mmCIF file of C-alpha atoms in Angstrom:
data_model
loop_
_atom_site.group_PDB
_atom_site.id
_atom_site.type_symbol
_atom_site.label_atom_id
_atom_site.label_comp_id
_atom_site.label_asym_id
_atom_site.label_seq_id
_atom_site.Cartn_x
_atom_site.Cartn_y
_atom_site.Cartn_z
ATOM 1 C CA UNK P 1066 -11.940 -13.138 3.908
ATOM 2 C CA UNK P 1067 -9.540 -13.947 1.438
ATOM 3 C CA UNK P 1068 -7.236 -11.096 -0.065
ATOM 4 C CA UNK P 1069 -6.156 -12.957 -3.133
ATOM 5 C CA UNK P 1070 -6.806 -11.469 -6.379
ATOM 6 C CA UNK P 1071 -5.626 -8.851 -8.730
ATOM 7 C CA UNK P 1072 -7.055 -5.101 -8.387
ATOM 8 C CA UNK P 1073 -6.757 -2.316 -10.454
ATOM 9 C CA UNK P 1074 -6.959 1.382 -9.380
ATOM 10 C CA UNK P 1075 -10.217 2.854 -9.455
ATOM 11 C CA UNK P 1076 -9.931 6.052 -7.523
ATOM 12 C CA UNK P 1077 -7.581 7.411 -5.329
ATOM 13 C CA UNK P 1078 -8.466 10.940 -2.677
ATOM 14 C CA UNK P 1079 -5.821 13.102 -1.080
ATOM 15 C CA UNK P 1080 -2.732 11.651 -2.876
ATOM 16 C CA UNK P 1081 -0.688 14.756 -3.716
ATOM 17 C CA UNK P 1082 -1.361 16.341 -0.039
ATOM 18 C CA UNK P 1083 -0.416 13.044 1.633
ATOM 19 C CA UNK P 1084 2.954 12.716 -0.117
ATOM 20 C CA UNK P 1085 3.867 16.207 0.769
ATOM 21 C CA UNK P 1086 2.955 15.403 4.313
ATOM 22 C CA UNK P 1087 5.502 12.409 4.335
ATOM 23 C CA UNK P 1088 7.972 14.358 1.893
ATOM 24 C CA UNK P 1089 7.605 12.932 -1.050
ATOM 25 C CA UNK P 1090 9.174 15.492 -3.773
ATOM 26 C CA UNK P 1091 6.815 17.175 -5.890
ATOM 27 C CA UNK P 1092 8.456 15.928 -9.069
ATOM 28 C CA UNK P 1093 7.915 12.367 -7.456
ATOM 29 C CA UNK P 1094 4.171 12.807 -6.734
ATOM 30 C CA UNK P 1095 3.480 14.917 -10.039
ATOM 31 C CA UNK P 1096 5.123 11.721 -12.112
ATOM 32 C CA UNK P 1097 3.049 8.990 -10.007
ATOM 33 C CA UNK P 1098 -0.096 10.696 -9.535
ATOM 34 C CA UNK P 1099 -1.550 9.659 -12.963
ATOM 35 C CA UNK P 1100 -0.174 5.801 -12.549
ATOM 36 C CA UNK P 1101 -3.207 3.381 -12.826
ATOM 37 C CA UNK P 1102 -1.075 0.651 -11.068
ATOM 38 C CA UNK P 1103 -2.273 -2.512 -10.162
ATOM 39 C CA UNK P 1104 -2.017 -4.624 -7.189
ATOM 40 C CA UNK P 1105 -1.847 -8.219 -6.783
ATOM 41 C CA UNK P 1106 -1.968 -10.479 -3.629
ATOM 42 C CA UNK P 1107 -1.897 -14.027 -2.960
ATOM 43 C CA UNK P 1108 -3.020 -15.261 -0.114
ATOM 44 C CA UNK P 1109 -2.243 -18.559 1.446
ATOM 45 C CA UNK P 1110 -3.577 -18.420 5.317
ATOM 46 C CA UNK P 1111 -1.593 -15.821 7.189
ATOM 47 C CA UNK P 1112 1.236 -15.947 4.096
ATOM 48 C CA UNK P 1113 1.184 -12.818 1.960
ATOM 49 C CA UNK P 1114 3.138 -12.224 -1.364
ATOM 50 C CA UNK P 1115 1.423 -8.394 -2.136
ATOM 51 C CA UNK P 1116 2.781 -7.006 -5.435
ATOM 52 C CA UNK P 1117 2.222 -3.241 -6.855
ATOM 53 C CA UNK P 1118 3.083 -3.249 -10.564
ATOM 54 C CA UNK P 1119 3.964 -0.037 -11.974
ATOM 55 C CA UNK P 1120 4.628 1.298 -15.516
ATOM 56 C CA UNK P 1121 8.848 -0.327 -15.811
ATOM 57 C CA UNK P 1122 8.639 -1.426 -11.887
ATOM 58 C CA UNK P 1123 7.069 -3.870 -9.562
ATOM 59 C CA UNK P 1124 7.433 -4.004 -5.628
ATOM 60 C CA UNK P 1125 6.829 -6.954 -4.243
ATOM 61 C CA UNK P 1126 6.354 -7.468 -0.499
ATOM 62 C CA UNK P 1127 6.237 -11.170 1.502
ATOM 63 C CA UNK P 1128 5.107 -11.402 4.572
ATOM 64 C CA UNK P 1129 3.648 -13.418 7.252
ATOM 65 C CA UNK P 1130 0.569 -11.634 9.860
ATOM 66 C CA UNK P 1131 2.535 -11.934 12.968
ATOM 67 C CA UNK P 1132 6.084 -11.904 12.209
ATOM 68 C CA UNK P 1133 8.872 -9.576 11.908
ATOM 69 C CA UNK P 1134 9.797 -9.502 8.130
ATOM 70 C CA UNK P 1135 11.888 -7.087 6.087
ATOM 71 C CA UNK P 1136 9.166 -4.476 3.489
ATOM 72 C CA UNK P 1137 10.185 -2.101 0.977
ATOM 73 C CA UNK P 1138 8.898 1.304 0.367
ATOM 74 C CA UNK P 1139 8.229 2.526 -3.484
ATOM 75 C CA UNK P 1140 10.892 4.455 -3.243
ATOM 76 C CA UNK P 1141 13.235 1.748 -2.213
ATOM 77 C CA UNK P 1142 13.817 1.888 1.516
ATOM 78 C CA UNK P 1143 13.892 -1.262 3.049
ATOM 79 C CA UNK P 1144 12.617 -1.468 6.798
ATOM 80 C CA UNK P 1145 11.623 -4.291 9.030
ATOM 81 C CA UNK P 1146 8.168 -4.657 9.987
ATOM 82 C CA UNK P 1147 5.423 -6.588 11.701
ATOM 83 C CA UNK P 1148 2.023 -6.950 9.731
ATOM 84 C CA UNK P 1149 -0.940 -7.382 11.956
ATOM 85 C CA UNK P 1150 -4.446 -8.036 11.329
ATOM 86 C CA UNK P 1151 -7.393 -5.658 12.781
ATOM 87 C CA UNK P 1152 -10.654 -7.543 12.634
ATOM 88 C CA UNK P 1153 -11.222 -8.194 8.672
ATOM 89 C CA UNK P 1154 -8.043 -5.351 7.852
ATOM 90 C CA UNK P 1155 -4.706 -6.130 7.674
ATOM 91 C CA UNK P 1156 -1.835 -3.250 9.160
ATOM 92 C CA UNK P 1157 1.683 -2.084 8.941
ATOM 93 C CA UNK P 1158 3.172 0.690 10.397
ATOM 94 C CA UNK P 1159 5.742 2.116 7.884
ATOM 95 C CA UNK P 1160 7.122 5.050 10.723
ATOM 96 C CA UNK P 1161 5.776 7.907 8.527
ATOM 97 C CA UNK P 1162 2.781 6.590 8.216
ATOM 98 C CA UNK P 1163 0.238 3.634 9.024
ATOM 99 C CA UNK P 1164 -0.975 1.524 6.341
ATOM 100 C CA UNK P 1165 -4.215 -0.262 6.529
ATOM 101 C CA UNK P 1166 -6.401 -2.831 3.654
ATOM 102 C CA UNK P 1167 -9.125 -4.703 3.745
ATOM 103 C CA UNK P 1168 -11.838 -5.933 0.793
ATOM 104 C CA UNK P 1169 -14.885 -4.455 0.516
ATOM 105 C CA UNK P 1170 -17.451 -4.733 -1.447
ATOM 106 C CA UNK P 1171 -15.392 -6.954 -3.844
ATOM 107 C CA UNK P 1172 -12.694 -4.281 -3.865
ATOM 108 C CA UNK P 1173 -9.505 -3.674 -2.014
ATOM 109 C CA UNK P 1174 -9.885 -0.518 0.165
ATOM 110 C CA UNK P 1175 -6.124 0.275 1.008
ATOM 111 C CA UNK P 1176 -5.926 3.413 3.237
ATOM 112 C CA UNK P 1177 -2.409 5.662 4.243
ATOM 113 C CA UNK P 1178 -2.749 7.585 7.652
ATOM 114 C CA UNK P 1179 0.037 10.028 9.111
ATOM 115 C CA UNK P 1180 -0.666 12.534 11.787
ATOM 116 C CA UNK P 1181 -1.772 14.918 9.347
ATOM 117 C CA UNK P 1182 -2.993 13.102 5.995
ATOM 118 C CA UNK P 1183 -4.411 9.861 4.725
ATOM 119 C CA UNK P 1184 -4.708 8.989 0.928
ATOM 120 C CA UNK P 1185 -7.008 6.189 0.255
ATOM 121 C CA UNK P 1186 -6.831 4.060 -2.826
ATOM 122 C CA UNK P 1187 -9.422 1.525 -4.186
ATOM 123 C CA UNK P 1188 -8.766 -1.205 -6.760
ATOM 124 C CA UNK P 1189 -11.263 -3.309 -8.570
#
């Protein structure tokens, strides 16, 4: 299944206990909390460009399922990585925390797991 497409936020559970569980400041979490950002991916085969567009700031990640490649965090830190898929999901690992999406239902169904948390976001 195809990833491209541009998704909106719809809902999102467990956000302000997740980014205290990876140490995201409160001030941080309080000011993005309310952010209906959007998400855009294009696909082509195992190439990914995956954008999150922010109010004054977009991050934009490329990479390839397979291969090493250099990712940035929101807050800025870059880290090298190695994006794999997991049946119909695709994963990174981002050391805090383990990222996971996949579409479902239409939507994109991204999901944030550490030891102790997850926050789950879905666009439409």
């Amino acid at each position: 299944m195809s990833f491209t497409g541009k998704y909106e936020v719809e809902s999102q559970e467990n956000y302000e206990a997740f980014m205290k569980t990876i140490g995201i400041p409160d001030e941080t979490t309080q000011k993005g909390k309310d952010f209906k950002f959007t998400t855009e991916v294009v696909q082509n085969g195992d190439d990914f460009t995956w954008s999150q567009i922010f109010p004054g700031h977009t991050m934009t990640n490329n990479f390839t399922v397979g291969k090493e490649c250099e990712m940035e965090t929101l807050r800025g830190k870059k880290f090298k990585a190695t994006v794999q898929r997991d049946g119909g999901k695709i994963v990174v690992d981002f050391g805090k925390y383990k990222h996971s999406s996949e579409i479902v239902g239409g939507k994109l169904v991204e999901v944030s797991m550490s030891i102790l948390s997850y926050f789950t976001v879905i666009g439409i």
